[in-house]
XYZ file of C-alpha atoms in Angstrom:
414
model
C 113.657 59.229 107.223
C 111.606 58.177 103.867
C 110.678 60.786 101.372
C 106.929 61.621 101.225
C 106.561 58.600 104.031
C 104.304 60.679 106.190
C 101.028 62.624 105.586
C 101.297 65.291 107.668
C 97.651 66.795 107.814
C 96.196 63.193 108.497
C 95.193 64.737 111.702
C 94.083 67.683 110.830
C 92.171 66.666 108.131
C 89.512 64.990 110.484
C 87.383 67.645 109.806
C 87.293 68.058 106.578
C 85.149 65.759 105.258
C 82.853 67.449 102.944
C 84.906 69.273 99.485
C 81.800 68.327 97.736
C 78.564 66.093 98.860
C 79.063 62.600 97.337
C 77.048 59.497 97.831
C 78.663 56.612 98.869
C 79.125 54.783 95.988
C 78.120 50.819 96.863
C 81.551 48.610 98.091
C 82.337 47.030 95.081
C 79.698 47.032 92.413
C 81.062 46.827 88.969
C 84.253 45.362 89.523
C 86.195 42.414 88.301
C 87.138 39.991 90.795
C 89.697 37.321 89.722
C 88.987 34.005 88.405
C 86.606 32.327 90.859
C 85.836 35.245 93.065
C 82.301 35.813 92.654
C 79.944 35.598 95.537
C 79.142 31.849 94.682
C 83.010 31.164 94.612
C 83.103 29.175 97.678
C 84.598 32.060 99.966
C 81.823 31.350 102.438
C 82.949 30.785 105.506
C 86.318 32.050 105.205
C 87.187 35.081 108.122
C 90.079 37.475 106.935
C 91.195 40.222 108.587
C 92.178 43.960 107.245
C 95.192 46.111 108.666
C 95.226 49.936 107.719
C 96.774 53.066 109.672
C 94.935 56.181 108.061
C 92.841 56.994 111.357
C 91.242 60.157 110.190
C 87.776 60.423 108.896
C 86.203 59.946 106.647
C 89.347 57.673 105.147
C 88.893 55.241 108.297
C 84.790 54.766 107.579
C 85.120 55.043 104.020
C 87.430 52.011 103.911
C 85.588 50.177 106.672
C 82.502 50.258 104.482
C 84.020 49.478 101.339
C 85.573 45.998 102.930
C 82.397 44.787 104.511
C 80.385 45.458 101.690
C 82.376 43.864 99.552
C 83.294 40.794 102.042
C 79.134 40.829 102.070
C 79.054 40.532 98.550
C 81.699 38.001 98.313
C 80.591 35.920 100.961
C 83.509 36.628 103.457
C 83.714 37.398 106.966
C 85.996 40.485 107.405
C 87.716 42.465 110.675
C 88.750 45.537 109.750
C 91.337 46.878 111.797
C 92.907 50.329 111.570
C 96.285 50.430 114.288
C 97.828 53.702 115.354
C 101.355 53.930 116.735
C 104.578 52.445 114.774
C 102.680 50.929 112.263
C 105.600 49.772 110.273
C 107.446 48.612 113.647
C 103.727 46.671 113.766
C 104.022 44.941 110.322
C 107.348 43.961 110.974
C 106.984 41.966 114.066
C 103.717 40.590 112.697
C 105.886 39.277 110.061
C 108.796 37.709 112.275
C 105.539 36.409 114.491
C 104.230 34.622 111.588
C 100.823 36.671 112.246
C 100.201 38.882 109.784
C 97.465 39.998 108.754
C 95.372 39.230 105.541
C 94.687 42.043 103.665
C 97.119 45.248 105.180
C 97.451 48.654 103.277
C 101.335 49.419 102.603
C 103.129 52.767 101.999
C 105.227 51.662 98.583
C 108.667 53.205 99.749
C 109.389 51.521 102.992
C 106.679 48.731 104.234
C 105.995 47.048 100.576
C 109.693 46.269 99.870
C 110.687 45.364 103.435
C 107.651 42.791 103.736
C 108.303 41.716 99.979
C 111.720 41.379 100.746
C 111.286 39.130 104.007
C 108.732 36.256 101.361
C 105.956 37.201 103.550
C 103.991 38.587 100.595
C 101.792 36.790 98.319
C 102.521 37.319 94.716
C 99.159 38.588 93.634
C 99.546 38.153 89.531
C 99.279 34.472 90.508
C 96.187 34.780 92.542
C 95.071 36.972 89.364
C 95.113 40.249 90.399
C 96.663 42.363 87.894
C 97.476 45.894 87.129
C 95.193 46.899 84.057
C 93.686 50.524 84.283
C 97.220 51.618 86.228
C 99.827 53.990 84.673
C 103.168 52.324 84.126
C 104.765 54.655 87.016
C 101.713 53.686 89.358
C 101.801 49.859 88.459
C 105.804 50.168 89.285
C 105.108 51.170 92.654
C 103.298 47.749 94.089
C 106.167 45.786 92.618
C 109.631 44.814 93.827
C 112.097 42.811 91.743
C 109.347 42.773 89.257
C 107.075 41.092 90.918
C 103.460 42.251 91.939
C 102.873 42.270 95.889
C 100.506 45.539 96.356
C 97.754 46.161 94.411
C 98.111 50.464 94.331
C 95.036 52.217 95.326
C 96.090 55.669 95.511
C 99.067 58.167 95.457
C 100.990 61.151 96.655
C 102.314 63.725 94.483
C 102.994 67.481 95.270
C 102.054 70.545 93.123
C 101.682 74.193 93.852
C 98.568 75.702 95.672
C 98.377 80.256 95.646
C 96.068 82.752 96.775
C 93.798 83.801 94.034
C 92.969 87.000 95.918
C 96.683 87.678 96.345
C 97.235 86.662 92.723
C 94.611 88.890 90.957
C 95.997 91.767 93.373
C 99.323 91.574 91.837
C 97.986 91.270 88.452
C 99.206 87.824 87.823
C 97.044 86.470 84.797
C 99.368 83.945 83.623
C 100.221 80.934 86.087
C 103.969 79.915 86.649
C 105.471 77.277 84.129
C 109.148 78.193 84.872
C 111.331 78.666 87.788
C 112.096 82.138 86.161
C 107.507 82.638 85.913
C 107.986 81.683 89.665
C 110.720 83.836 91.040
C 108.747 86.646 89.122
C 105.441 85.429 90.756
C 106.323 85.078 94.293
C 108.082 88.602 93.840
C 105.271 90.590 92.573
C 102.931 89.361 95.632
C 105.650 89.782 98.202
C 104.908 93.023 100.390
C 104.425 94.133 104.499
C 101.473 92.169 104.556
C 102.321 88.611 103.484
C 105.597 86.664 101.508
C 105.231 85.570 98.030
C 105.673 81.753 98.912
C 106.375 79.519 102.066
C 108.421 76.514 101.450
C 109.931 74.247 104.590
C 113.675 74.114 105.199
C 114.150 72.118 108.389
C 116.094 69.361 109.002
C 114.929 66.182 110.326
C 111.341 65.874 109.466
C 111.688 64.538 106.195
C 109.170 67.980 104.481
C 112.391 69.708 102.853
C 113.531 66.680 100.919
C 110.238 66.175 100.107
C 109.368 69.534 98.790
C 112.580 70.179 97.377
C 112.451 66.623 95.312
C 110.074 68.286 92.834
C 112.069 71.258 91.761
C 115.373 69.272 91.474
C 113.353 66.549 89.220
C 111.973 69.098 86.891
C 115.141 71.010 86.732
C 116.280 67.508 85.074
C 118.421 66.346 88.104
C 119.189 63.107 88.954
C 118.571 62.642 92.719
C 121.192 59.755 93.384
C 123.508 62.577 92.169
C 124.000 65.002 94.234
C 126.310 67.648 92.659
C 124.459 67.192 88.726
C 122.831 70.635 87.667
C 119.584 70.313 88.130
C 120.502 70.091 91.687
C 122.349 73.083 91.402
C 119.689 75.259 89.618
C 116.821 73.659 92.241
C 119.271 75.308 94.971
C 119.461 78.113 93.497
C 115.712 78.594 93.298
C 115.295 79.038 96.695
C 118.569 81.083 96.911
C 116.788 83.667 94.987
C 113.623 83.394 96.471
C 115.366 83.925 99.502
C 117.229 86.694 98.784
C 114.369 88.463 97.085
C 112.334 88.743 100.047
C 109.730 86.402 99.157
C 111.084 83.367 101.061
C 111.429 84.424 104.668
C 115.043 83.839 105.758
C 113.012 81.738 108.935
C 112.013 79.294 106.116
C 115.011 76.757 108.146
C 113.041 76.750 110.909
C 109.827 75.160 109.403
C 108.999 71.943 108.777
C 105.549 70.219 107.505
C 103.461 73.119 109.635
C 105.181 75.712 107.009
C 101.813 75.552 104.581
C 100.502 77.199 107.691
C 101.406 80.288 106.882
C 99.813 79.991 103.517
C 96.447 78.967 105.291
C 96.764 82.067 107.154
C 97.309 84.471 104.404
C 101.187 85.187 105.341
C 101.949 83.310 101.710
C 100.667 83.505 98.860
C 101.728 80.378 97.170
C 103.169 77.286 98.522
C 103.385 73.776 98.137
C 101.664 70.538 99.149
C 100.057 67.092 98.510
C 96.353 66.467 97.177
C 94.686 66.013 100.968
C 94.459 70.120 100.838
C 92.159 69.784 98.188
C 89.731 68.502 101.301
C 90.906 71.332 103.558
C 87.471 73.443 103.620
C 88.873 75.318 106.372
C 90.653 77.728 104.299
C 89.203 81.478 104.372
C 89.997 82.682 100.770
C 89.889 80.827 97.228
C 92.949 78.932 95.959
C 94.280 77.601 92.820
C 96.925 74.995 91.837
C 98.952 74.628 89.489
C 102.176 72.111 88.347
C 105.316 72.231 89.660
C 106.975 74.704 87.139
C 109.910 73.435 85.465
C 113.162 75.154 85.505
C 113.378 76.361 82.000
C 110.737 76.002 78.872
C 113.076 73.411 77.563
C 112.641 71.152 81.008
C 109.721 69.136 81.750
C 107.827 69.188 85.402
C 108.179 66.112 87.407
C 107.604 65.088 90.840
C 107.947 62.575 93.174
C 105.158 59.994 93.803
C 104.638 57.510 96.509
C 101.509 55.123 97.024
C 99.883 53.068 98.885
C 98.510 49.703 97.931
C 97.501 46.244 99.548
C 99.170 43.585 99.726
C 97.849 39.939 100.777
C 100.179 37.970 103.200
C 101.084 34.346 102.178
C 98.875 31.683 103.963
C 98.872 27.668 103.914
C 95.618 28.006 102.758
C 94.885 28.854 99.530
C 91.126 29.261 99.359
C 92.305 31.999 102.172
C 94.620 33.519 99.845
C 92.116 33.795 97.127
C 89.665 35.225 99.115
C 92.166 37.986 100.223
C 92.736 38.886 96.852
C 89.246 38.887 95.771
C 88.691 41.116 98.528
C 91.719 43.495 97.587
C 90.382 43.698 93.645
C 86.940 44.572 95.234
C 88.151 47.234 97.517
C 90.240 48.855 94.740
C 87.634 48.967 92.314
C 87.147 52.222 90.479
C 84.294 53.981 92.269
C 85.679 53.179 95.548
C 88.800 54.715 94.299
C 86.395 58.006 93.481
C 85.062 58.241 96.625
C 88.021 58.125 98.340
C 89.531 60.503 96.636
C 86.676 63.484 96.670
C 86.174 63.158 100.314
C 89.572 62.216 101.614
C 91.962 64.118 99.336
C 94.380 61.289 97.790
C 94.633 60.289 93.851
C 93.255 57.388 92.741
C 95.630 54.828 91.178
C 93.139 54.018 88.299
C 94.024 56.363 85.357
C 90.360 56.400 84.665
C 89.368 57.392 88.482
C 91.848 59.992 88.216
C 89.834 61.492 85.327
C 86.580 61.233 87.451
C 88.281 62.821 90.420
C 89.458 66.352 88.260
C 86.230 66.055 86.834
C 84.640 66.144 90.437
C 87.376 68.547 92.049
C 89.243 70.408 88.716
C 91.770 71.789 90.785
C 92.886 68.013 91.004
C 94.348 68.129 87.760
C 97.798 69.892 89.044
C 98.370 66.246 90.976
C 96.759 64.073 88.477
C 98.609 65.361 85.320
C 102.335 64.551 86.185
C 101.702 61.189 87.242
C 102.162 59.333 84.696
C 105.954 60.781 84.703
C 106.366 60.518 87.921
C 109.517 59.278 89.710
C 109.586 56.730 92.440
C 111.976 57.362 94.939
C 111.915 54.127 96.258
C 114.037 52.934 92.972
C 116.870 54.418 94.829
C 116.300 52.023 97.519
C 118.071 52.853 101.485
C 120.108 55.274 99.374
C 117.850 57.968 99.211
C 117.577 58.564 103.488
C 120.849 59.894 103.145
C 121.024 61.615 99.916
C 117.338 63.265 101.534
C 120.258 65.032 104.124
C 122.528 65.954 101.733
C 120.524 68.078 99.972
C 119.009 69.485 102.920
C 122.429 70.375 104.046
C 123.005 71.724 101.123
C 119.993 74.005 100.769
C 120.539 75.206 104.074
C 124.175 76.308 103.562
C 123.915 78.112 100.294
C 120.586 79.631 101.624
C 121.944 80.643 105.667
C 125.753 81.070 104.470
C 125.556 81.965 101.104
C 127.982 80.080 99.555
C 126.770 79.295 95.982
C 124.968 76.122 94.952
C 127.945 74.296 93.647
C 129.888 74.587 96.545
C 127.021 73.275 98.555
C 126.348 70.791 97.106
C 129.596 69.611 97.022
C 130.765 70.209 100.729
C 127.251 67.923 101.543
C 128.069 65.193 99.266
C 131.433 65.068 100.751
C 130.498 64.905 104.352
């Protein structure tokens, strides 16, 4: 289990395509190739091939366009190729099998370090890719032991989404900024009809850990510790919550499908990644907001994972080059845009992130606590099973009532 390592509305996100109408911005017009990597740069000729697992739409057109424009403008021959099934099981073996692809889009957490790790990665700073334009806590995520092998495209971050109808009902003028603004918030639009907030608790899927990450991180915990405060106080969030009503007591029994009872109006507020933004089946108007920190004196973090390509090491290094020509190309900043606006991820480039709020405000709830992010990654094989300690944890002081401390204590011990 790998925090934030699935997307759990990729599938249900195939049909929402259309936030807002955007023209297709051309492949890669506008963006700086490395040295040599014009279309005169002697790529003709040269037939690469392009591994991704995002099978939804429009993410699996979108990024088949972008490549063969810009293999079109850069001379190259390209198969794009998006696998379903065990795609990391799929990388792996292509790996040991000396057949790897390319180009191949990576999840930073798991795939990027494991392929990195095996010296089946090109280093792209020496093929001149670099990480200009990123945020330091973006650019950290393509590297391992400090070296570059993903170029990041886009990220994952979480932030609150509510009810607007539900909010103005209540009289709720003033968004959340603490865990005390939240308790009070998901209180006052608590009643017979619908809770105040819907948050998963299940074990096993990998959601709790991930929405519970957030609140432990801006209560100033430290997640390879599992008994420091922050912990404590992110534990005792949902104790409350629970105990006030506004967090059914069935909470333990959802997973990643929780959010559905905020798409049906049973919640007013809950929690989840950017790829909502895109959800235009919703029937009422939403809002977002940060993930409110646990007192005015703590500051709101989350938990960020991305995705980026990496090139695979080849004899030949005119087919290396190419590759990561290709790779700057795709990543280039209105490509980043696009993807973003119609397929509900944030762009890597700080400056496409500004486009994207601009194009979809409510954006700027994901967008804003990047830059602070933390990479749970850094915490290497450790964090699978910290992620079930504090799910342990959570559940026990939440089911049996036992307080936070005592929790989190028993978990860390077993």
């Amino acid at each position: 289990m790998s925090i934030l390592r699935t997307r759990p509305s990729r599938v249900a996100l195939s049909a929402s395509a259309g936030l807002a109408t955007v023209i297709l911005l051309a492949g890669c017009a506008g963006s700086t190739a490395p040295a040599e990597s014009d279309g005169d740069a002697g790529f003709e000729g040269v037939e690469l091939t392009v591994w991704n697992n995002i099978d939804f739409d429009p993410y699996q057109t979108l990024q088949k366009e972008y490549f063969e424009q810009c293999a079109a403008d850069l001379g190259i021959t390209v198969d794009v190729q998006t696998l379903s099934g065990d795609y990391t099981t799929s990388l792996l073996q292509a790996a040991s099998s000396k057949s790897l692809p390319d180009v191949a889009l990576l999840n930073t957490d798991t795939q990027l370090p494991q392929l990195a790790a095996q010296g089946v990665l090109a280093d792209l700073g020496e093929l001149g890719l670099t990480t200009d334009g990123l945020a330091d806590s973006v650019a950290d995520l393509g590297q391992y032991d400090g070296t570059l092998f993903a170029l990041p495209v886009q990220v994952e971050d979480y932030s609150v989404f509510y009810n607007k109808e539900i909010f103005d009902a209540a009289g709720i003028t003033e968004l959340p900024t603490t865990f005390d603004e939240l308790i009070a918030a998901a209180k006052a639009t608590t009643n017979a009809e619908h809770y105040g907030i819907a948050l998963p608790g299940i074990a096993g899927d990998g959601s709790t850990s991930s929405y519970f990450l957030p609140f432990l991180l801006s209560a100033g915990g430290d997640p390879a510790e599992v008994t420091s405060d922050g912990a404590a106080a992110a534990i005792d969030l949902y104790k409350t919550l629970v105990a006030d009503g506004s967090l059914s007591k069935e909470f333990v029994n959802w997973g990643w499908d929780g959010i559905d009872q905020w798409k049906s109006g049973k919640a007013a507020i809950t929690v989840s990644g950017p790829w909502n933004l895109v959800d235009t089946s919703l029937g009422f108007e939403y809002g977002t907001f940060p993930i409110p920190a646990a007192t005015s004196a703590d500051t709101s973090s989350v938990g960020l994972l991305g995705y980026g390509y990496g090139v695979a090491v080849q004899a030949d290094e005119k087919r290396e080059k190419a590759a990561a020509a290709l790779v700057e190309c795709r990543t280039a900043e209105e490509n980043q845009i696009d993807t973003a606006v119609q397929g509900g991820y944030v762009p890597a480039l700080t400056s496409a992130q500004d486009a994207f709020v601009s194009e979809v405000p409510a954006a700027e709830a994901f967008v804003t606590p990047v830059e602070n992010a933390f990479n749970p990654a850094s915490l290497g094989t450790e964090w699978n099973a910290l992620q079930q300690k504090y799910v342990d944890a959570l559940q026990n002081a939440t089911v049996n009532g036992v307080s936070a401390e005592e929790a989190l204590s028993k978990a860390d011990q077993g």
